[in-house]
Tab-separated table of C-alpha atoms and ligand atoms in Angstrom:
chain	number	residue	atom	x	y	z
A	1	UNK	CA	-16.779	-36.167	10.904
A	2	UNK	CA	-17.444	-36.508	14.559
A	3	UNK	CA	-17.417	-39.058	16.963
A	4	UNK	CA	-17.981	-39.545	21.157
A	5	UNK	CA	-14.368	-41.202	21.776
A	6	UNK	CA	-11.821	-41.371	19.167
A	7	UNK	CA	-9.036	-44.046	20.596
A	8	UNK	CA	-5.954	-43.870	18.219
A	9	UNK	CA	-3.881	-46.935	18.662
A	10	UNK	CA	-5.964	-50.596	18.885
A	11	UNK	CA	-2.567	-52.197	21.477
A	12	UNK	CA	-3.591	-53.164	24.625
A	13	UNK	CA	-4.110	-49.408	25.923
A	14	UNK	CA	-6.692	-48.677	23.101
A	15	UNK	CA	-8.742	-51.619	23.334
A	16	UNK	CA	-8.772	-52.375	26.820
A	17	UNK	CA	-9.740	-48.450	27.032
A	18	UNK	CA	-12.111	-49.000	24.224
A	19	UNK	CA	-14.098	-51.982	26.102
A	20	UNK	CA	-14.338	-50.563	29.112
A	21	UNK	CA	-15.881	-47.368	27.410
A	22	UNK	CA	-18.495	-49.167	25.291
A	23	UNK	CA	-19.383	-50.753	28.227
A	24	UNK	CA	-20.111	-47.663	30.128
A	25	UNK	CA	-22.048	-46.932	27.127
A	26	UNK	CA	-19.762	-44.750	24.710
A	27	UNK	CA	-19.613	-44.983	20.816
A	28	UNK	CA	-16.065	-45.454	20.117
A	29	UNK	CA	-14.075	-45.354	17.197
A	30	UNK	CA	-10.374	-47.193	17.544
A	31	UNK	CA	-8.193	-46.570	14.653
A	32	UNK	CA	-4.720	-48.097	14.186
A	33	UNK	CA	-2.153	-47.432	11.378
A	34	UNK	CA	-0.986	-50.548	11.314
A	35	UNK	CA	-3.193	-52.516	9.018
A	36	UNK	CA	-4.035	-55.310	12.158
A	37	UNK	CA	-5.175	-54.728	15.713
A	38	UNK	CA	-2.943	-55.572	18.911
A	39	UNK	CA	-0.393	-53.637	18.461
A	40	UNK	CA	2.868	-55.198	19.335
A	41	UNK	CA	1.579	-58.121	20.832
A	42	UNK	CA	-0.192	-58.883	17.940
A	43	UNK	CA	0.265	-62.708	16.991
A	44	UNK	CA	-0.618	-64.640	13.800
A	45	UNK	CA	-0.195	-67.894	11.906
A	46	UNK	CA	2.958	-67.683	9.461
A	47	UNK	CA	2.914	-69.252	5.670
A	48	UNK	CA	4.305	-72.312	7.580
A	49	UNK	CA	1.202	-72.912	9.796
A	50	UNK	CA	2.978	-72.048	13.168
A	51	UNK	CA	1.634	-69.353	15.438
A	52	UNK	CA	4.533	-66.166	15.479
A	53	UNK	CA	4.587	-62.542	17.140
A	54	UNK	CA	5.753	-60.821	14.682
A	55	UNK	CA	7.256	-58.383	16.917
A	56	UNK	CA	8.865	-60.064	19.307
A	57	UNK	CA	8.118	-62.771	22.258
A	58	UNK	CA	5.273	-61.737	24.433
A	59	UNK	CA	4.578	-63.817	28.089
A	60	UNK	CA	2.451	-62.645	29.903
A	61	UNK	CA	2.748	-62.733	33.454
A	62	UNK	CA	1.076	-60.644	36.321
A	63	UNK	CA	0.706	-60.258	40.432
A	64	UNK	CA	-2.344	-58.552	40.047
A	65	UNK	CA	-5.712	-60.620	40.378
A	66	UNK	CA	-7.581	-57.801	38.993
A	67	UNK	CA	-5.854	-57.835	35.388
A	68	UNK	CA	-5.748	-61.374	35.009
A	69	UNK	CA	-9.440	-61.555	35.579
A	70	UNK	CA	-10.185	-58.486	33.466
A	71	UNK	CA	-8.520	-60.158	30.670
A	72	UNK	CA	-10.178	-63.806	31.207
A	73	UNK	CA	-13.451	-62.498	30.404
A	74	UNK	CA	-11.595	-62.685	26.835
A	75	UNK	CA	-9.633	-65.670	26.570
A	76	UNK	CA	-9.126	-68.695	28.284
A	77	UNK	CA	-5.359	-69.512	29.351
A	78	UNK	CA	-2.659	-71.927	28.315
A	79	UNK	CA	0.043	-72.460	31.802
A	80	UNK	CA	3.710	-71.490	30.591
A	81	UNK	CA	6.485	-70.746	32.754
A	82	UNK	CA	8.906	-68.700	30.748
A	83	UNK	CA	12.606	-70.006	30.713
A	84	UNK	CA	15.981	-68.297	29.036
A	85	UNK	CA	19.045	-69.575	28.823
A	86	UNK	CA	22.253	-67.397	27.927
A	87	UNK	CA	25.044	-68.374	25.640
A	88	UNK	CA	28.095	-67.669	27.725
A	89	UNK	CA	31.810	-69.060	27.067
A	90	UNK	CA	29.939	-71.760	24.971
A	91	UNK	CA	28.038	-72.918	27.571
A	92	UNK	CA	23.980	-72.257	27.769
A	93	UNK	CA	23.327	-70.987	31.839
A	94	UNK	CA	20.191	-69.677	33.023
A	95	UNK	CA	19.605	-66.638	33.136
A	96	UNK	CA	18.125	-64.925	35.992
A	97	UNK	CA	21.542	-66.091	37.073
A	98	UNK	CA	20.918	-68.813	39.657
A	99	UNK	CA	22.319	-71.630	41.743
A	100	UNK	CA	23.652	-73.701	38.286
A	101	UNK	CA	24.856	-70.457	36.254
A	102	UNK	CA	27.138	-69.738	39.190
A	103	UNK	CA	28.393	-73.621	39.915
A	104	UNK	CA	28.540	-74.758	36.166
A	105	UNK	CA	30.485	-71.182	35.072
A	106	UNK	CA	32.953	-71.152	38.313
A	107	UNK	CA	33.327	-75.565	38.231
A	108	UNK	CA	31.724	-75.180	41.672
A	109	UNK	CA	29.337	-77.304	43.461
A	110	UNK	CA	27.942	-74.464	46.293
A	111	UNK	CA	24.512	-75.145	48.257
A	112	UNK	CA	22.368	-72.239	48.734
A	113	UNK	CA	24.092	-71.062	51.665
A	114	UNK	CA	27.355	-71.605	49.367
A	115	UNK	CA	25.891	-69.325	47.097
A	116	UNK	CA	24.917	-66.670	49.110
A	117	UNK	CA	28.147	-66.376	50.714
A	118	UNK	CA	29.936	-66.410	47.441
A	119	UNK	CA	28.206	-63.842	46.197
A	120	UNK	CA	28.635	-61.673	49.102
A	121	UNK	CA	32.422	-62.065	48.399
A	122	UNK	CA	32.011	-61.222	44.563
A	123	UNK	CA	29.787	-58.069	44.737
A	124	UNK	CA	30.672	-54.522	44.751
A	125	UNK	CA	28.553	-53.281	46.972
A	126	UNK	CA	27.103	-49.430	45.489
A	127	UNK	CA	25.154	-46.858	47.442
A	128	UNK	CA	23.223	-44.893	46.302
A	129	UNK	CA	22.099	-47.403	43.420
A	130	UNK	CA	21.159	-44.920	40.658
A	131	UNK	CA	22.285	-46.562	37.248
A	132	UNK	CA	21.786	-50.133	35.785
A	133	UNK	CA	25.075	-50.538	36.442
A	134	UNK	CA	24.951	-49.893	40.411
A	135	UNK	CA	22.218	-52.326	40.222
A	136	UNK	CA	24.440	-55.227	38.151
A	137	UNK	CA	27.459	-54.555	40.289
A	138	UNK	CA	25.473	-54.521	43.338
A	139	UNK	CA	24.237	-57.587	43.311
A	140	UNK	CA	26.845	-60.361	41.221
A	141	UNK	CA	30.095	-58.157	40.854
A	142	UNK	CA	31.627	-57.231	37.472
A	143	UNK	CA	32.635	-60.617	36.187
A	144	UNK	CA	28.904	-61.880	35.675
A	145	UNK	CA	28.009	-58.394	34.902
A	146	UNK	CA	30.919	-58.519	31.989
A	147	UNK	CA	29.377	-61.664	30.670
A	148	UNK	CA	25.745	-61.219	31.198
A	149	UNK	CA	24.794	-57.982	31.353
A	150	UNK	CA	27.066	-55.222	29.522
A	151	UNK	CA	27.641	-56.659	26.007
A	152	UNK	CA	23.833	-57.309	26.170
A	153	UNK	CA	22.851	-53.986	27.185
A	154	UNK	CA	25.103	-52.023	25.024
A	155	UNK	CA	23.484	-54.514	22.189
A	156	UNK	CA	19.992	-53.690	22.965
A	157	UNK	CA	19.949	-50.206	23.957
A	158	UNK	CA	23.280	-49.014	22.264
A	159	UNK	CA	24.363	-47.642	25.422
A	160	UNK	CA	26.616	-48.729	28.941
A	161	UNK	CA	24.728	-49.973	31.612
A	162	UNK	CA	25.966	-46.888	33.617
A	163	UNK	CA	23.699	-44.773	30.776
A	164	UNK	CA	20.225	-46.039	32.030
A	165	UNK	CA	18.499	-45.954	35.171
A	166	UNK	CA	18.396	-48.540	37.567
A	167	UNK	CA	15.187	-50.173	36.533
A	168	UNK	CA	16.180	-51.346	33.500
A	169	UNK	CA	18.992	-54.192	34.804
A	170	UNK	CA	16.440	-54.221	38.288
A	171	UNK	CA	13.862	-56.588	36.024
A	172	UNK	CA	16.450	-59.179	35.824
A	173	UNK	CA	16.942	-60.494	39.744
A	174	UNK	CA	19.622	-62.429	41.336
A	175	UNK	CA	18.765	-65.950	43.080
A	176	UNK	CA	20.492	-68.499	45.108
A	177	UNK	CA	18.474	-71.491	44.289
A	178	UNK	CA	18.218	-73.382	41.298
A	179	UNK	CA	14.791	-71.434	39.943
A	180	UNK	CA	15.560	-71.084	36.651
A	181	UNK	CA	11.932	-69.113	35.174
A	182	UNK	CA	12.384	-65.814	33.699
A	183	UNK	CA	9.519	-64.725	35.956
A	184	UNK	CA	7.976	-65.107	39.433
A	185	UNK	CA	4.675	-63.892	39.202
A	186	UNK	CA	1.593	-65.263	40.722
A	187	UNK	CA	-0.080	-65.557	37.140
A	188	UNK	CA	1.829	-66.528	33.801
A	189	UNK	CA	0.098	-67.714	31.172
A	190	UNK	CA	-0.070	-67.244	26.892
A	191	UNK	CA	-3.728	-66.487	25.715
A	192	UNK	CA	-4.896	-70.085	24.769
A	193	UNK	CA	-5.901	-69.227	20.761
A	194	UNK	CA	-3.563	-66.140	20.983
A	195	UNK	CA	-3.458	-62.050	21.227
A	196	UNK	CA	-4.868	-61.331	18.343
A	197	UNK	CA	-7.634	-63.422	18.873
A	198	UNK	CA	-8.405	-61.729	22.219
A	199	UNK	CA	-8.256	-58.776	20.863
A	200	UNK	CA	-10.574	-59.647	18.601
A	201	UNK	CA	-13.166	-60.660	21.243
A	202	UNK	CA	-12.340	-57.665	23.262
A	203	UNK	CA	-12.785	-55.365	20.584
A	204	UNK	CA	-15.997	-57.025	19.444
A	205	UNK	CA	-19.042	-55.185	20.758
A	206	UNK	CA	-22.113	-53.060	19.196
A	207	UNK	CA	-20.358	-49.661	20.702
A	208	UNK	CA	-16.853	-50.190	19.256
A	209	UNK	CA	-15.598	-49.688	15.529
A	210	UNK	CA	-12.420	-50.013	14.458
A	211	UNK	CA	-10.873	-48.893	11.713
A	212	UNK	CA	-7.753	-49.725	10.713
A	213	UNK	CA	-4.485	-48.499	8.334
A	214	UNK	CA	-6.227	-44.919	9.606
A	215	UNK	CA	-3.087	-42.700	10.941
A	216	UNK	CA	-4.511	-39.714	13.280
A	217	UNK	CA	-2.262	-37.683	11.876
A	218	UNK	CA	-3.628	-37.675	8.185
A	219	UNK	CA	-7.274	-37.317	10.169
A	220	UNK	CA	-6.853	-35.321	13.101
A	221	UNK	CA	-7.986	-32.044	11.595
A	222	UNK	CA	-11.452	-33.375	10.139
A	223	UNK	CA	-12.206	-35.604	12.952
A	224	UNK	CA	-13.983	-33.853	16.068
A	225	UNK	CA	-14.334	-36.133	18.985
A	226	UNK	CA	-15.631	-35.459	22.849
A	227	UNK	CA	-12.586	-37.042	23.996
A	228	UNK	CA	-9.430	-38.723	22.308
A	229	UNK	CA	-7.008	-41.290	23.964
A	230	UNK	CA	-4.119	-41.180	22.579
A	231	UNK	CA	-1.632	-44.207	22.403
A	232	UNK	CA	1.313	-43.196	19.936
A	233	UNK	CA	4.332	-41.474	21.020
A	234	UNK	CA	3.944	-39.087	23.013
A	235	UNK	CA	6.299	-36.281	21.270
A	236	UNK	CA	4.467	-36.860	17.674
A	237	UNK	CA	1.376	-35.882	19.529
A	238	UNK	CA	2.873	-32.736	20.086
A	239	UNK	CA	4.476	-32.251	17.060
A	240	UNK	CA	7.762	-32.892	18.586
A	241	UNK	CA	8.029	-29.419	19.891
A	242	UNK	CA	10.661	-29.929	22.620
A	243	UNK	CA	12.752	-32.162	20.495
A	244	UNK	CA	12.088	-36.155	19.706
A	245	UNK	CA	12.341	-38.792	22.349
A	246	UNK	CA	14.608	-41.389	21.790
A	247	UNK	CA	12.975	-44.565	21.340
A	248	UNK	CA	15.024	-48.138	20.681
A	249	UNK	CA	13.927	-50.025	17.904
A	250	UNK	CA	14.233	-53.932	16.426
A	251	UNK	CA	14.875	-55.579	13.394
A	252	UNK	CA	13.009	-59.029	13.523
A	253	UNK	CA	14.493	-61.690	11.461
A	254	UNK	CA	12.007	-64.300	11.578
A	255	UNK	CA	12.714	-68.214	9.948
A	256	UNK	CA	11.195	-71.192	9.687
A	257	UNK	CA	12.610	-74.398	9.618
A	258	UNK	CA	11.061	-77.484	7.805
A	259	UNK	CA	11.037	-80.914	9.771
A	260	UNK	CA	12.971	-79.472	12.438
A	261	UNK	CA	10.816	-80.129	15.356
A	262	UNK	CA	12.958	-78.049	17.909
A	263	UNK	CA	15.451	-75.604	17.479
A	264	UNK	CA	16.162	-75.130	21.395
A	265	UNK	CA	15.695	-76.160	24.785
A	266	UNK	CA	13.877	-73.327	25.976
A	267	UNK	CA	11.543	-70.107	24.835
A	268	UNK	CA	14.888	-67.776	24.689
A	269	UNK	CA	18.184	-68.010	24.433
A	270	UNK	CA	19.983	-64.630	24.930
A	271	UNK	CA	23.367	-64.144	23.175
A	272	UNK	CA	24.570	-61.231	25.667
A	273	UNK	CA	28.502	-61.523	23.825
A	274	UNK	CA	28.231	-63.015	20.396
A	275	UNK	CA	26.458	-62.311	16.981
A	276	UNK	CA	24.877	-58.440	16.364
A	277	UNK	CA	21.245	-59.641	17.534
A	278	UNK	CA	20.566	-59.866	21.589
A	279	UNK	CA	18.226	-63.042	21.466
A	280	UNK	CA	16.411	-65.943	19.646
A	281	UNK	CA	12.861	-67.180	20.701
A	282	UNK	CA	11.243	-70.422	19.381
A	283	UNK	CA	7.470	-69.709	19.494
A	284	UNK	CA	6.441	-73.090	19.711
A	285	UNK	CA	7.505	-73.489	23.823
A	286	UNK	CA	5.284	-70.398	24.329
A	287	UNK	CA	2.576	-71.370	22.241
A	288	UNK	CA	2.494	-75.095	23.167
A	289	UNK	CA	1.549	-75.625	19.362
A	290	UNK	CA	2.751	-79.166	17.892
A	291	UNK	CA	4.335	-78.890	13.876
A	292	UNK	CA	6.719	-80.949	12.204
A	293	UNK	CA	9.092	-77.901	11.570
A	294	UNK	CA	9.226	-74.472	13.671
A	295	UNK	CA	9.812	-71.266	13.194
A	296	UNK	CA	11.789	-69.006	15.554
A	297	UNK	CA	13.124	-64.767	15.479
A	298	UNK	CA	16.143	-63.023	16.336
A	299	UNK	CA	16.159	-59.375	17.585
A	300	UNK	CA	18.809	-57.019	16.144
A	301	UNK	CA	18.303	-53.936	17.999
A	302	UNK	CA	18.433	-50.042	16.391
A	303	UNK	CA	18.011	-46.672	16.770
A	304	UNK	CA	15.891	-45.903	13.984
A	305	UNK	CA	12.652	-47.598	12.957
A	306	UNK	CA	9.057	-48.308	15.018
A	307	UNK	CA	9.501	-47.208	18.533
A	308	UNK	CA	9.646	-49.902	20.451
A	309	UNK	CA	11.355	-49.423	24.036
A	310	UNK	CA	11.394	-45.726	25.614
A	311	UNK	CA	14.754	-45.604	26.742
A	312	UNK	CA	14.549	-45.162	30.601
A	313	UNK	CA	17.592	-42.863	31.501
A	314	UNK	CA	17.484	-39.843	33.311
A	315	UNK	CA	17.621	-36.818	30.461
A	316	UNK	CA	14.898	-38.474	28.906
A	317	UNK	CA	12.553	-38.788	31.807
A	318	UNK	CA	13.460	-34.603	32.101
A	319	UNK	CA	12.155	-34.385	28.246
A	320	UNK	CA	9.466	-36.462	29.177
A	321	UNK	CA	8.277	-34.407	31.711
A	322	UNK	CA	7.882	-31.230	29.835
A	323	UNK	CA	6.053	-33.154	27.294
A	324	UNK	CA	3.212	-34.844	30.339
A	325	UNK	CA	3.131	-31.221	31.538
A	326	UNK	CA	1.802	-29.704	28.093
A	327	UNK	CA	-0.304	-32.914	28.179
A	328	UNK	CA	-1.786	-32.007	31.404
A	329	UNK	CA	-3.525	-29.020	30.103
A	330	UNK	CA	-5.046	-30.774	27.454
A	331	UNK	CA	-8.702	-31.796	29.122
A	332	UNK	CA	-9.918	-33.240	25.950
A	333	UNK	CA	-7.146	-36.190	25.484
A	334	UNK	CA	-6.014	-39.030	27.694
A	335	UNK	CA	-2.608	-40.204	27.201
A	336	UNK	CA	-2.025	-43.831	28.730
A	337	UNK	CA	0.009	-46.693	27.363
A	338	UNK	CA	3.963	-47.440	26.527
A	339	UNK	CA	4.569	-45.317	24.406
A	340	UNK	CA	2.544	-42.413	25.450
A	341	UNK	CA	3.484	-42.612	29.176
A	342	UNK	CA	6.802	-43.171	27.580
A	343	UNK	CA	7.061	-46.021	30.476
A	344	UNK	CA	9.170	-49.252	30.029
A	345	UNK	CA	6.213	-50.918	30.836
A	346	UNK	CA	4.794	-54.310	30.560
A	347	UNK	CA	1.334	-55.837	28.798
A	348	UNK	CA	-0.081	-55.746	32.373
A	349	UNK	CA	1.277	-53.103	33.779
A	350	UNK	CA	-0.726	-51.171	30.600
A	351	UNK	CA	-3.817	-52.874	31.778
A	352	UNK	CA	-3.341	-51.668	35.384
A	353	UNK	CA	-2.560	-47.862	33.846
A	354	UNK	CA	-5.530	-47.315	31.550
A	355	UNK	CA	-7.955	-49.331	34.494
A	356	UNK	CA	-6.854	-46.393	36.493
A	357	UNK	CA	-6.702	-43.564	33.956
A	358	UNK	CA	-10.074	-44.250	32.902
A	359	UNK	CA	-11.718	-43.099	36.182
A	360	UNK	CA	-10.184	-39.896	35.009
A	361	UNK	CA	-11.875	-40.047	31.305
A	362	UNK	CA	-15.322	-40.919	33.037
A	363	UNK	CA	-15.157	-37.678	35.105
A	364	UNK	CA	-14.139	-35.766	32.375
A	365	UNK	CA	-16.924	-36.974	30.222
A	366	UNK	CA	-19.431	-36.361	32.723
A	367	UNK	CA	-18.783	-32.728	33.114
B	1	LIG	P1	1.442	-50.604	21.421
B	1	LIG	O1	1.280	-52.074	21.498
B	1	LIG	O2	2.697	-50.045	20.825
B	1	LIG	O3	0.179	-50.015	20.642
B	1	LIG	C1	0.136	-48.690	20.183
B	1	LIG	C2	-0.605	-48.693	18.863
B	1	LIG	O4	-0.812	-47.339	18.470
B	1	LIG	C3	0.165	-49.374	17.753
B	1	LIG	O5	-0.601	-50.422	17.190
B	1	LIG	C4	0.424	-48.253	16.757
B	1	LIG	O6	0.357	-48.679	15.404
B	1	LIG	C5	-0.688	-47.276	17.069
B	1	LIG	N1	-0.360	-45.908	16.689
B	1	LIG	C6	0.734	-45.194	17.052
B	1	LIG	N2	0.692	-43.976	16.462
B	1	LIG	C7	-0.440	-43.937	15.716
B	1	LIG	C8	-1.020	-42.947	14.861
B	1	LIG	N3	-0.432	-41.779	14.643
B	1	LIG	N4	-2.204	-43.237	14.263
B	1	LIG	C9	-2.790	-44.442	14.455
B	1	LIG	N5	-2.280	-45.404	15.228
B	1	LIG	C10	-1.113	-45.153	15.866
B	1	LIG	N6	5.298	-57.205	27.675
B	1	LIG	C11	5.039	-58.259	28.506
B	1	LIG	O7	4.215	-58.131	29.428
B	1	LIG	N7	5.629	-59.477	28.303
B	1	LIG	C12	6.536	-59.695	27.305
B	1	LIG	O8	7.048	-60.815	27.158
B	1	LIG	C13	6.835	-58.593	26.430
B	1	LIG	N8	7.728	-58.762	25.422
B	1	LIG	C14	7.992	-57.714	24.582
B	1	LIG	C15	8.902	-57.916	23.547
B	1	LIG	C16	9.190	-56.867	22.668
B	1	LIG	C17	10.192	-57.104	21.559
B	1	LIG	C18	8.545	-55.602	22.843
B	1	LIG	C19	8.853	-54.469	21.898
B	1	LIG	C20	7.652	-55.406	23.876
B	1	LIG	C21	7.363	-56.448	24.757
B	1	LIG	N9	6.448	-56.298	25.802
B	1	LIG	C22	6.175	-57.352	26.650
B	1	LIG	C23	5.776	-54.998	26.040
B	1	LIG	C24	4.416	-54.919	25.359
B	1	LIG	O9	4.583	-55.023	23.957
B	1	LIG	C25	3.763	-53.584	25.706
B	1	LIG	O10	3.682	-53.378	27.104
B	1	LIG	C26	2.358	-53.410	25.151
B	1	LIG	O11	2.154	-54.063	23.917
B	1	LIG	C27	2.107	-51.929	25.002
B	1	LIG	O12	0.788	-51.688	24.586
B	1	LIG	P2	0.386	-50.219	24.111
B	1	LIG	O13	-1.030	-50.293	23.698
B	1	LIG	O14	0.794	-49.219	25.124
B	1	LIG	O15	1.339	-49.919	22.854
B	2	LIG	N1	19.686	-57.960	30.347
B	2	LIG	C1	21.007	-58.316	30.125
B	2	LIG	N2	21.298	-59.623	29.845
B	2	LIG	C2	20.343	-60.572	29.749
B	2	LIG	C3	18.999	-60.208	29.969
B	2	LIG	C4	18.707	-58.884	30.251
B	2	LIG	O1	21.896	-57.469	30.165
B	2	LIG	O2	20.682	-61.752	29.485
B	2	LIG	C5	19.390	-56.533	30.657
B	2	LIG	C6	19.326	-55.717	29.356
B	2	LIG	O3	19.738	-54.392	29.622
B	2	LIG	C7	17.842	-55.810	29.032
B	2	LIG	C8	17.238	-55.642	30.415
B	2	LIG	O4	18.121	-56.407	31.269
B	2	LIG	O5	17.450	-54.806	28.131
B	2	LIG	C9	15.807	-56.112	30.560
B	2	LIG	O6	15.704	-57.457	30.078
B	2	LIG	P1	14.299	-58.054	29.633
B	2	LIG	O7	14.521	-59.471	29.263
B	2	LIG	O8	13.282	-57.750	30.671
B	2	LIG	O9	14.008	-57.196	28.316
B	2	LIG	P2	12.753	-57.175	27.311
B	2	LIG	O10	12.144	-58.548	27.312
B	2	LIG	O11	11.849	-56.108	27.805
B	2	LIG	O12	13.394	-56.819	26.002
């Protein structure tokens, strides 16, 4: 069998790849082996009615004008601010920590100033700042970072926050005033009828064809294509012949509860100290959707399973290298997305990386 562009994976790498290919005029073939496309932002409607991600709570949020508008020509937007409260010594503080974490955990009542200067007393100031830790202890001190930060970490990525690099802890910031949204960005919003259903739309054109429960590695050696991008792992690729990559998994425990119209304040609540899973998310706040009951999921994280975090520490971003160097010499395949660029990053931030890869496919393609 043989085909122009073979795109294995139909996330947002593959089909925002796949668009802007069939565009340009390319037959493409997407397959996926999951039997749906989207990849892990894939959303559907659960036997109760209500609109879930099955794997896991996905905002999106962005700085960059470009992506936002590159993904409006496929779905029209629904305004949420994301919001996440952590369960702390029985009480439920924001988290970014802010203004009220710090005066409703200490029994203070600090202005901004108050705060600032508090926190300039309570920090351990680290330089260089190489580890998540340096980061945490940098900026609030090792009381918050005992209760925020290291029994959640350990949870979620079965290692200290000294283990990973800086820019895992560096998402979360540190603020003075009472802004209590999970993100600052110049854009958040949810896709107004959902992922999936952009997905759909962006996937829907007379050049694309997708094909789905298809795993490139049961295929690879009767399929001929000009060019492959690849989206999977980046070590299966290559037959994991410098050892695997560690990936972190999740176990999602999703419920639904009948004539319970909310089950929480907010989106999240993180549990950084109690119970084996890290967080719960109610999908209704992202969704906006109104049902009498609601249905809501808990993340227990694990080594083994789907991959669905790289793990961002130093001896893995060695590994990784040797891995991008093989994949340097291979002309014929493009390797962009989470798990291929084994990068901790977000939906956008996959947008912005195949945008730019793909002035590297076109040159390829034309000689
Ligand atoms: P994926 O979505 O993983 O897609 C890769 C696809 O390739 C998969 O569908 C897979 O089945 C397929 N594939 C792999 N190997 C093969 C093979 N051998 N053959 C065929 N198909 C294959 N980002 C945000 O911006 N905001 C959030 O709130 C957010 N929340 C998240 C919460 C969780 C729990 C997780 C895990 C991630 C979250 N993200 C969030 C990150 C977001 O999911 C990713 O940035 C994005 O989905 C990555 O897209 P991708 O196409 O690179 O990878
Ligand atoms: N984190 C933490 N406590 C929290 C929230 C986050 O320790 O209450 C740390 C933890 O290491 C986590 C990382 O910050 O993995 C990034 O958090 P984020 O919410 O961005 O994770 P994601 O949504 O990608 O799982």
């Amino acid at each position: 069998m043989k085909t122009d562009i073979l795109i294995v994976g139909a996330g947002f790498a593959g089909a925002v790849c796949a668009r802007e290919l069939a565009e340009a005029g390319r037959k493409v073939l997407v397959i996926d082996k999951r039997s749906h496309i989207g990849g892990n932002a894939y959303d559907r409607i659960d036997e109760h009615g209500v609109l879930i991600h099955p794997y896991g709570p996905h905002i999106f949020h962005t700085n960059s004008r470009r992506i936002f508008e590159w993904l409006s020509r496929f779905t029209d937007w629904r305004f949420y601010e994301h919001r996440v409260l952590a369960q702390v010594e029985g009480q439920l503080l924001p988290i970014p920590i802010n203004r009220t974490t710090i005066n409703r955990l200490y029994g203070l009542d600090l202005d901004e100033a108050g705060v600032a200067a508090w926190l300039e007393k309570v920090r351990e100031p680290r330089d260089p700042i190489r580890t998540s830790e340096d980061v945490v202890l940098n900026s609030v001190g090792h009381d918050l970072c005992d209760k925020f930060f290291r029994g959640y970490t350990r949870k979620q990525w079965g290692l200290d926050l000294s283990e990973l690099s800086a820019g895992v802890a560096a998402r979360i910031p540190t603020r003075t005033n009472d802004d209590d949204r999970y993100f600052t960005d110049t854009y958040q919003f949810m896709p107004a009828d959902g992922y999936t259903a952009m997905f759909r739309r962006m996937l829907d054109h007379p050049n694309i064809i997708v094909e789905l429960n298809t795993d490139y590695f049961n295929i690879r050696d009767r399929l001929r294509a000009n060019h492959t991008v690849y989206t999977g792992p980046i070590d299966a690729f290559f037959d994991y012949c410098y050892g695997r990559l560690p990936y972190r998994s999740l176990h999602f425990e999703h419920l639904h509860l009948p004539n319970t119209e909310w089950f929480q304040k907010v989106g999240t609540v993180n549990y950084p100290n109690d119970y084996d899973y890290t967080r719960i998310t109610e999908f209704k706040h992202l969704t906006g959707q109104k049902h009498p009951g609601t249905s809501i999921v808990r993340e227990y994280p694990k080594a083994e399973g789907d991959p669905y975090y790289p793990i961002p520490r130093q001896e893995n971003e060695t590994l990784y290298k040797r891995y991008e160097a093989i994949a340097k010499t291979r002309k014929d395949v493009t390797f962009v997305g989470r798990l291929a660029q084994y990068r901790y990053y977000n939906m956008d931030q996959v947008v912005g990386a195949v945008l730019s890869k793909l002035i590297k496919v076109r040159d390829e393609l034309n000689g």
